[in-house]
Amino acid sequence: MKPAFSLCVYCGSRPGAHPAYGAAAQQVGRWIGEHGGQLVYGGGHNGLMGMVADATLAAGGQVIGVIPQALVEKEWAHRGCTELHVVDTMHDRKRMMAERADAFVALPGGIGTFEEFFEVWTWRQLGYHDKPVGLLNIEGLYDGLESFLKTTVRAGFVNDWQMDLIRIGRDAEDLLKNLVNDAGLAPAPQLDQI
């Protein structure tokens, strides 16, 4: 059965220090599964990566994992994925994830999550894709980043139109609804009923 939408989630291979991070990952996974969606993610079983995948599967969603061979053991590849793709390089991983997604969202995570978020945002501003990009700010984790981005606009290195290419939200459900709607995959009245 074809999924209603395909959402790429970037997040940590660690659980993080605050229980709210794991709760948010589980909420995102449940939302994807309960709404007939498909998760595309880095294919790991550890940390938030495993939580979002397990929650998606438990809620009846499909999970596409993409992991480089070098990380299969380090990130403990999630063998329960609907599809698990083991690729050669990180570039292969990111390209396949981007190709399989209708929209992107970054949850709490470390430098890998940051890099993936900024890369997919850069690709959008360069016109390589026109898919929605979101950042879920849980427990103020990304408050400093939001402030820094505003500083780069004031300093003349980032334009307002570039900032308009991303959505930053604190409520997972609202952010996910908006990303799916921005992707044009469901009319707004249907999303309002979710």
mmCIF file of N, CA, C and O in Angstrom, residues 14-100:
data_model
loop_
_atom_site.group_PDB
_atom_site.id
_atom_site.type_symbol
_atom_site.label_atom_id
_atom_site.label_comp_id
_atom_site.label_asym_id
_atom_site.label_seq_id
_atom_site.Cartn_x
_atom_site.Cartn_y
_atom_site.Cartn_z
ATOM 1 N N ARG A 14 21.606 9.058 19.938
ATOM 2 C CA ARG A 14 21.605 9.006 21.397
ATOM 3 C C ARG A 14 20.240 9.479 21.876
ATOM 4 O O ARG A 14 19.570 10.237 21.177
ATOM 5 N N PRO A 15 19.854 9.111 23.101
ATOM 6 C CA PRO A 15 18.548 9.546 23.611
ATOM 7 C C PRO A 15 18.528 10.981 24.116
ATOM 8 O O PRO A 15 17.461 11.577 24.241
ATOM 9 N N GLY A 16 19.700 11.553 24.410
ATOM 10 C CA GLY A 16 19.735 12.896 24.972
ATOM 11 C C GLY A 16 19.487 12.873 26.466
ATOM 12 O O GLY A 16 19.094 11.851 27.038
ATOM 13 N N ALA A 17 19.700 14.009 27.110
ATOM 14 C CA ALA A 17 19.652 14.096 28.566
ATOM 15 C C ALA A 17 18.260 14.364 29.120
ATOM 16 O O ALA A 17 18.041 14.209 30.312
ATOM 17 N N HIS A 18 17.312 14.783 28.283
ATOM 18 C CA HIS A 18 15.972 15.129 28.768
ATOM 19 C C HIS A 18 14.959 14.124 28.233
ATOM 20 O O HIS A 18 14.949 13.843 27.032
ATOM 21 N N PRO A 19 14.083 13.583 29.075
ATOM 22 C CA PRO A 19 13.085 12.612 28.613
ATOM 23 C C PRO A 19 12.157 13.165 27.527
ATOM 24 O O PRO A 19 11.591 12.399 26.744
ATOM 25 N N ALA A 20 12.011 14.489 27.459
ATOM 26 C CA ALA A 20 11.135 15.088 26.454
ATOM 27 C C ALA A 20 11.631 14.823 25.035
ATOM 28 O O ALA A 20 10.832 14.780 24.092
ATOM 29 N N TYR A 21 12.933 14.619 24.860
ATOM 30 C CA TYR A 21 13.456 14.351 23.524
ATOM 31 C C TYR A 21 12.944 13.010 23.008
ATOM 32 O O TYR A 21 12.484 12.894 21.870
ATOM 33 N N GLY A 22 13.021 11.997 23.853
ATOM 34 C CA GLY A 22 12.508 10.683 23.468
ATOM 35 C C GLY A 22 11.003 10.696 23.279
ATOM 36 O O GLY A 22 10.479 10.075 22.355
ATOM 37 N N ALA A 23 10.305 11.420 24.150
ATOM 38 C CA ALA A 23 8.851 11.516 24.022
ATOM 39 C C ALA A 23 8.472 12.166 22.696
ATOM 40 O O ALA A 23 7.515 11.737 22.026
ATOM 41 N N ALA A 24 9.226 13.174 22.293
ATOM 42 C CA ALA A 24 8.943 13.844 21.013
ATOM 43 C C ALA A 24 9.208 12.903 19.837
ATOM 44 O O ALA A 24 8.429 12.863 18.886
ATOM 45 N N ALA A 25 10.293 12.142 19.905
ATOM 46 C CA ALA A 25 10.593 11.185 18.830
ATOM 47 C C ALA A 25 9.478 10.154 18.711
ATOM 48 O O ALA A 25 9.039 9.816 17.606
ATOM 49 N N GLN A 26 8.992 9.677 19.840
ATOM 50 C CA GLN A 26 7.895 8.702 19.819
ATOM 51 C C GLN A 26 6.612 9.329 19.290
ATOM 52 O O GLN A 26 5.880 8.705 18.521
ATOM 53 N N GLN A 27 6.358 10.574 19.670
ATOM 54 C CA GLN A 27 5.166 11.274 19.181
ATOM 55 C C GLN A 27 5.223 11.444 17.663
ATOM 56 O O GLN A 27 4.228 11.235 16.963
ATOM 57 N N VAL A 28 6.384 11.813 17.160
ATOM 58 C CA VAL A 28 6.544 11.977 15.708
ATOM 59 C C VAL A 28 6.312 10.645 15.001
ATOM 60 O O VAL A 28 5.577 10.571 14.010
ATOM 61 N N GLY A 29 6.910 9.572 15.509
ATOM 62 C CA GLY A 29 6.717 8.264 14.893
ATOM 63 C C GLY A 29 5.271 7.817 14.915
ATOM 64 O O GLY A 29 4.742 7.323 13.908
ATOM 65 N N ARG A 30 4.603 7.995 16.047
ATOM 66 C CA ARG A 30 3.181 7.626 16.139
ATOM 67 C C ARG A 30 2.360 8.419 15.142
ATOM 68 O O ARG A 30 1.486 7.878 14.463
ATOM 69 N N TRP A 31 2.631 9.718 15.060
ATOM 70 C CA TRP A 31 1.864 10.574 14.149
ATOM 71 C C TRP A 31 2.026 10.102 12.705
ATOM 72 O O TRP A 31 1.049 10.019 11.960
ATOM 73 N N ILE A 32 3.244 9.779 12.330
ATOM 74 C CA ILE A 32 3.495 9.295 10.965
ATOM 75 C C ILE A 32 2.693 8.021 10.717
ATOM 76 O O ILE A 32 1.976 7.900 9.717
ATOM 77 N N GLY A 33 2.805 7.061 11.618
ATOM 78 C CA GLY A 33 2.110 5.785 11.443
ATOM 79 C C GLY A 33 0.604 5.911 11.467
ATOM 80 O O GLY A 33 -0.098 5.317 10.646
ATOM 81 N N GLU A 34 0.072 6.687 12.405
ATOM 82 C CA GLU A 34 -1.378 6.837 12.543
ATOM 83 C C GLU A 34 -2.010 7.552 11.357
ATOM 84 O O GLU A 34 -3.215 7.438 11.142
ATOM 85 N N HIS A 35 -1.209 8.284 10.599
ATOM 86 C CA HIS A 35 -1.740 9.025 9.457
ATOM 87 C C HIS A 35 -1.339 8.417 8.117
ATOM 88 O O HIS A 35 -1.343 9.087 7.088
ATOM 89 N N GLY A 36 -0.985 7.140 8.158
ATOM 90 C CA GLY A 36 -0.702 6.417 6.918
ATOM 91 C C GLY A 36 0.582 6.820 6.241
ATOM 92 O O GLY A 36 0.735 6.624 5.029
ATOM 93 N N GLY A 37 1.502 7.371 6.994
ATOM 94 C CA GLY A 37 2.732 7.869 6.409
ATOM 95 C C GLY A 37 3.872 6.869 6.445
ATOM 96 O O GLY A 37 3.755 5.752 6.947
ATOM 97 N N GLN A 38 4.962 7.324 5.910
ATOM 98 C CA GLN A 38 6.196 6.535 5.837
ATOM 99 C C GLN A 38 7.332 7.363 6.424
ATOM 100 O O GLN A 38 7.488 8.534 6.084
ATOM 101 N N LEU A 39 8.100 6.742 7.305
ATOM 102 C CA LEU A 39 9.292 7.369 7.866
ATOM 103 C C LEU A 39 10.491 7.008 7.003
ATOM 104 O O LEU A 39 10.698 5.840 6.675
ATOM 105 N N VAL A 40 11.291 8.013 6.653
ATOM 106 C CA VAL A 40 12.600 7.798 6.033
ATOM 107 C C VAL A 40 13.604 8.351 7.033
ATOM 108 O O VAL A 40 13.475 9.494 7.481
ATOM 109 N N TYR A 41 14.592 7.526 7.403
ATOM 110 C CA TYR A 41 15.539 7.975 8.416
ATOM 111 C C TYR A 41 16.850 7.221 8.261
ATOM 112 O O TYR A 41 16.995 6.384 7.369
ATOM 113 N N GLY A 42 17.793 7.495 9.154
ATOM 114 C CA GLY A 42 19.142 6.975 9.027
ATOM 115 C C GLY A 42 19.363 5.513 9.328
ATOM 116 O O GLY A 42 20.507 5.054 9.292
ATOM 117 N N GLY A 43 18.320 4.754 9.625
ATOM 118 C CA GLY A 43 18.421 3.304 9.722
ATOM 119 C C GLY A 43 18.968 2.748 11.016
ATOM 120 O O GLY A 43 19.153 1.538 11.140
ATOM 121 N N GLY A 44 19.217 3.599 12.022
ATOM 122 C CA GLY A 44 19.772 3.118 13.279
ATOM 123 C C GLY A 44 18.717 2.675 14.267
ATOM 124 O O GLY A 44 17.553 3.062 14.177
ATOM 125 N N HIS A 45 19.144 1.852 15.230
ATOM 126 C CA HIS A 45 18.237 1.362 16.264
ATOM 127 C C HIS A 45 18.493 2.049 17.596
ATOM 128 O O HIS A 45 17.727 1.904 18.535
ATOM 129 N N ASN A 46 19.568 2.811 17.728
ATOM 130 C CA ASN A 46 19.928 3.465 18.982
ATOM 131 C C ASN A 46 19.272 4.831 19.110
ATOM 132 O O ASN A 46 18.932 5.473 18.119
ATOM 133 N N GLY A 47 19.136 5.289 20.348
ATOM 134 C CA GLY A 47 18.719 6.650 20.637
ATOM 135 C C GLY A 47 17.388 7.039 20.043
ATOM 136 O O GLY A 47 16.471 6.220 19.915
ATOM 137 N N LEU A 48 17.283 8.324 19.683
ATOM 138 C CA LEU A 48 16.036 8.839 19.122
ATOM 139 C C LEU A 48 15.716 8.178 17.787
ATOM 140 O O LEU A 48 14.544 8.013 17.439
ATOM 141 N N MET A 49 16.754 7.785 17.051
ATOM 142 C CA MET A 49 16.528 7.116 15.762
ATOM 143 C C MET A 49 15.693 5.856 15.960
ATOM 144 O O MET A 49 14.701 5.632 15.250
ATOM 145 N N GLY A 50 16.085 5.038 16.922
ATOM 146 C CA GLY A 50 15.336 3.813 17.187
ATOM 147 C C GLY A 50 13.941 4.093 17.705
ATOM 148 O O GLY A 50 12.977 3.400 17.348
ATOM 149 N N MET A 51 13.818 5.124 18.543
ATOM 150 C CA MET A 51 12.508 5.458 19.111
ATOM 151 C C MET A 51 11.515 5.878 18.041
ATOM 152 O O MET A 51 10.360 5.452 18.050
ATOM 153 N N VAL A 52 11.946 6.742 17.120
ATOM 154 C CA VAL A 52 11.022 7.213 16.087
ATOM 155 C C VAL A 52 10.646 6.066 15.151
ATOM 156 O O VAL A 52 9.490 5.932 14.750
ATOM 157 N N ALA A 53 11.597 5.195 14.841
ATOM 158 C CA ALA A 53 11.302 4.057 13.966
ATOM 159 C C ALA A 53 10.353 3.079 14.639
ATOM 160 O O ALA A 53 9.360 2.635 14.034
ATOM 161 N N ASP A 54 10.633 2.723 15.889
ATOM 162 C CA ASP A 54 9.775 1.781 16.606
ATOM 163 C C ASP A 54 8.358 2.318 16.754
ATOM 164 O O ASP A 54 7.383 1.573 16.591
ATOM 165 N N ALA A 55 8.229 3.607 17.054
ATOM 166 C CA ALA A 55 6.902 4.203 17.216
ATOM 167 C C ALA A 55 6.140 4.226 15.896
ATOM 168 O O ALA A 55 4.929 3.994 15.871
ATOM 169 N N THR A 56 6.837 4.489 14.798
ATOM 170 C CA THR A 56 6.179 4.478 13.484
ATOM 171 C C THR A 56 5.665 3.081 13.163
ATOM 172 O O THR A 56 4.515 2.909 12.741
ATOM 173 N N LEU A 57 6.518 2.087 13.352
ATOM 174 C CA LEU A 57 6.128 0.698 13.083
ATOM 175 C C LEU A 57 4.958 0.270 13.961
ATOM 176 O O LEU A 57 3.997 -0.349 13.481
ATOM 177 N N ALA A 58 5.018 0.603 15.260
ATOM 178 C CA ALA A 58 3.955 0.210 16.197
ATOM 179 C C ALA A 58 2.616 0.843 15.821
ATOM 180 O O ALA A 58 1.557 0.263 16.089
ATOM 181 N N ALA A 59 2.671 2.016 15.176
ATOM 182 C CA ALA A 59 1.438 2.705 14.778
ATOM 183 C C ALA A 59 0.997 2.327 13.369
ATOM 184 O O ALA A 59 0.072 2.932 12.822
ATOM 185 N N GLY A 60 1.650 1.346 12.766
ATOM 186 C CA GLY A 60 1.227 0.850 11.461
ATOM 187 C C GLY A 60 1.855 1.527 10.270
ATOM 188 O O GLY A 60 1.449 1.289 9.134
ATOM 189 N N GLY A 61 2.860 2.361 10.484
ATOM 190 C CA GLY A 61 3.522 3.043 9.376
ATOM 191 C C GLY A 61 4.650 2.219 8.788
ATOM 192 O O GLY A 61 5.110 1.236 9.380
ATOM 193 N N GLN A 62 5.083 2.635 7.635
ATOM 194 C CA GLN A 62 6.226 2.012 6.974
ATOM 195 C C GLN A 62 7.494 2.771 7.361
ATOM 196 O O GLN A 62 7.456 3.973 7.576
ATOM 197 N N VAL A 63 8.613 2.050 7.434
ATOM 198 C CA VAL A 63 9.888 2.658 7.820
ATOM 199 C C VAL A 63 10.957 2.283 6.812
ATOM 200 O O VAL A 63 11.218 1.101 6.579
ATOM 201 N N ILE A 64 11.556 3.305 6.210
ATOM 202 C CA ILE A 64 12.657 3.128 5.275
ATOM 203 C C ILE A 64 13.928 3.605 5.969
ATOM 204 O O ILE A 64 14.076 4.791 6.261
ATOM 205 N N GLY A 65 14.828 2.680 6.252
ATOM 206 C CA GLY A 65 16.096 3.020 6.878
ATOM 207 C C GLY A 65 17.210 3.004 5.854
ATOM 208 O O GLY A 65 17.244 2.125 4.991
ATOM 209 N N VAL A 66 18.100 3.985 5.949
ATOM 210 C CA VAL A 66 19.233 4.074 5.023
ATOM 211 C C VAL A 66 20.483 4.296 5.864
ATOM 212 O O VAL A 66 20.598 5.315 6.554
ATOM 213 N N ILE A 67 21.408 3.350 5.801
ATOM 214 C CA ILE A 67 22.580 3.411 6.676
ATOM 215 C C ILE A 67 23.837 2.987 5.928
ATOM 216 O O ILE A 67 23.812 2.008 5.179
ATOM 217 N N PRO A 68 24.926 3.711 6.094
ATOM 218 C CA PRO A 68 26.181 3.293 5.464
ATOM 219 C C PRO A 68 26.729 2.031 6.134
ATOM 220 O O PRO A 68 26.557 1.843 7.346
ATOM 221 N N GLN A 69 27.393 1.216 5.361
ATOM 222 C CA GLN A 69 27.972 -0.027 5.885
ATOM 223 C C GLN A 69 28.838 0.233 7.112
ATOM 224 O O GLN A 69 28.791 -0.510 8.089
ATOM 225 N N ALA A 70 29.608 1.311 7.086
ATOM 226 C CA ALA A 70 30.515 1.610 8.201
ATOM 227 C C ALA A 70 29.783 1.885 9.509
ATOM 228 O O ALA A 70 30.372 1.799 10.583
ATOM 229 N N LEU A 71 28.482 2.216 9.438
ATOM 230 C CA LEU A 71 27.721 2.533 10.645
ATOM 231 C C LEU A 71 26.755 1.431 11.051
ATOM 232 O O LEU A 71 26.040 1.580 12.046
ATOM 233 N N VAL A 72 26.726 0.335 10.306
ATOM 234 C CA VAL A 72 25.769 -0.735 10.606
ATOM 235 C C VAL A 72 25.927 -1.218 12.037
ATOM 236 O O VAL A 72 24.949 -1.379 12.768
ATOM 237 N N GLU A 73 27.149 -1.429 12.485
ATOM 238 C CA GLU A 73 27.369 -1.897 13.850
ATOM 239 C C GLU A 73 27.387 -0.744 14.847
ATOM 240 O O GLU A 73 26.863 -0.867 15.954
ATOM 241 N N LYS A 74 27.951 0.395 14.472
ATOM 242 C CA LYS A 74 28.054 1.536 15.395
ATOM 243 C C LYS A 74 26.679 2.072 15.787
ATOM 244 O O LYS A 74 26.439 2.416 16.937
ATOM 245 N N GLU A 75 25.775 2.195 14.819
ATOM 246 C CA GLU A 75 24.432 2.706 15.096
ATOM 247 C C GLU A 75 23.426 1.564 15.244
ATOM 248 O O GLU A 75 22.238 1.798 15.345
ATOM 249 N N TRP A 76 23.906 0.348 15.245
ATOM 250 C CA TRP A 76 23.038 -0.829 15.367
ATOM 251 C C TRP A 76 21.874 -0.750 14.387
ATOM 252 O O TRP A 76 20.767 -0.350 14.751
ATOM 253 N N ALA A 77 22.139 -1.095 13.157
ATOM 254 C CA ALA A 77 21.121 -1.034 12.109
ATOM 255 C C ALA A 77 19.825 -1.672 12.583
ATOM 256 O O ALA A 77 19.823 -2.743 13.187
ATOM 257 N N HIS A 78 18.736 -0.996 12.307
ATOM 258 C CA HIS A 78 17.406 -1.436 12.731
ATOM 259 C C HIS A 78 16.911 -2.499 11.747
ATOM 260 O O HIS A 78 16.478 -2.180 10.646
ATOM 261 N N ARG A 79 16.970 -3.736 12.167
ATOM 262 C CA ARG A 79 16.595 -4.857 11.293
ATOM 263 C C ARG A 79 15.090 -5.014 11.136
ATOM 264 O O ARG A 79 14.625 -5.811 10.336
ATOM 265 N N GLY A 80 14.312 -4.235 11.887
ATOM 266 C CA GLY A 80 12.860 -4.323 11.792
ATOM 267 C C GLY A 80 12.244 -3.364 10.800
ATOM 268 O O GLY A 80 11.024 -3.293 10.679
ATOM 269 N N CYS A 81 13.078 -2.597 10.089
ATOM 270 C CA CYS A 81 12.555 -1.639 9.099
ATOM 271 C C CYS A 81 11.763 -2.351 8.005
ATOM 272 O O CYS A 81 12.053 -3.493 7.651
ATOM 273 N N THR A 82 10.789 -1.657 7.463
ATOM 274 C CA THR A 82 10.072 -2.166 6.297
ATOM 275 C C THR A 82 11.058 -2.401 5.160
ATOM 276 O O THR A 82 10.997 -3.425 4.479
ATOM 277 N N GLU A 83 11.948 -1.448 4.975
ATOM 278 C CA GLU A 83 13.064 -1.569 4.028
ATOM 279 C C GLU A 83 14.310 -1.031 4.727
ATOM 280 O O GLU A 83 14.262 0.054 5.293
ATOM 281 N N LEU A 84 15.394 -1.783 4.688
ATOM 282 C CA LEU A 84 16.673 -1.309 5.211
ATOM 283 C C LEU A 84 17.674 -1.327 4.069
ATOM 284 O O LEU A 84 17.962 -2.385 3.514
ATOM 285 N N HIS A 85 18.169 -0.148 3.719
ATOM 286 C CA HIS A 85 19.144 -0.017 2.642
ATOM 287 C C HIS A 85 20.519 0.230 3.252
ATOM 288 O O HIS A 85 20.709 1.232 3.948
ATOM 289 N N VAL A 86 21.454 -0.662 3.005
ATOM 290 C CA VAL A 86 22.834 -0.480 3.448
ATOM 291 C C VAL A 86 23.612 0.036 2.249
ATOM 292 O O VAL A 86 23.702 -0.626 1.219
ATOM 293 N N VAL A 87 24.138 1.255 2.385
ATOM 294 C CA VAL A 87 24.800 1.939 1.271
ATOM 295 C C VAL A 87 26.290 2.101 1.574
ATOM 296 O O VAL A 87 26.744 1.832 2.679
ATOM 297 N N ASP A 88 27.037 2.562 0.586
ATOM 298 C CA ASP A 88 28.484 2.666 0.723
ATOM 299 C C ASP A 88 28.940 3.884 1.523
ATOM 300 O O ASP A 88 29.860 3.790 2.330
ATOM 301 N N THR A 89 28.327 5.038 1.290
ATOM 302 C CA THR A 89 28.845 6.268 1.878
ATOM 303 C C THR A 89 27.732 7.116 2.503
ATOM 304 O O THR A 89 26.545 6.901 2.237
ATOM 305 N N MET A 90 28.145 8.110 3.280
ATOM 306 C CA MET A 90 27.187 9.066 3.834
ATOM 307 C C MET A 90 26.501 9.859 2.727
ATOM 308 O O MET A 90 25.324 10.191 2.834
ATOM 309 N N HIS A 91 27.228 10.154 1.667
ATOM 310 C CA HIS A 91 26.619 10.875 0.548
ATOM 311 C C HIS A 91 25.505 10.050 -0.079
ATOM 312 O O HIS A 91 24.438 10.580 -0.407
ATOM 313 N N ASP A 92 25.751 8.749 -0.233
ATOM 314 C CA ASP A 92 24.702 7.859 -0.765
ATOM 315 C C ASP A 92 23.499 7.861 0.164
ATOM 316 O O ASP A 92 22.351 7.870 -0.283
ATOM 317 N N ARG A 93 23.776 7.802 1.466
ATOM 318 C CA ARG A 93 22.702 7.790 2.458
ATOM 319 C C ARG A 93 21.833 9.027 2.325
ATOM 320 O O ARG A 93 20.606 8.950 2.225
ATOM 321 N N LYS A 94 22.466 10.198 2.345
ATOM 322 C CA LYS A 94 21.711 11.446 2.321
ATOM 323 C C LYS A 94 20.947 11.635 1.010
ATOM 324 O O LYS A 94 19.817 12.127 1.022
ATOM 325 N N ARG A 95 21.562 11.235 -0.088
ATOM 326 C CA ARG A 95 20.880 11.349 -1.374
ATOM 327 C C ARG A 95 19.635 10.464 -1.414
ATOM 328 O O ARG A 95 18.559 10.890 -1.822
ATOM 329 N N MET A 96 19.772 9.207 -0.978
ATOM 330 C CA MET A 96 18.630 8.288 -1.005
ATOM 331 C C MET A 96 17.521 8.770 -0.072
ATOM 332 O O MET A 96 16.336 8.721 -0.428
ATOM 333 N N MET A 97 17.900 9.244 1.100
ATOM 334 C CA MET A 97 16.888 9.750 2.025
ATOM 335 C C MET A 97 16.134 10.928 1.402
ATOM 336 O O MET A 97 14.910 11.008 1.497
ATOM 337 N N ALA A 98 16.853 11.830 0.773
ATOM 338 C CA ALA A 98 16.219 12.996 0.151
ATOM 339 C C ALA A 98 15.306 12.588 -0.996
ATOM 340 O O ALA A 98 14.218 13.149 -1.167
ATOM 341 N N GLU A 99 15.736 11.610 -1.769
ATOM 342 C CA GLU A 99 14.923 11.149 -2.902
ATOM 343 C C GLU A 99 13.633 10.493 -2.438
ATOM 344 O O GLU A 99 12.602 10.600 -3.101
ATOM 345 N N ARG A 100 13.670 9.808 -1.312
ATOM 346 C CA ARG A 100 12.510 9.046 -0.841
ATOM 347 C C ARG A 100 11.537 9.877 0.000
ATOM 348 O O ARG A 100 10.494 9.389 0.405
#
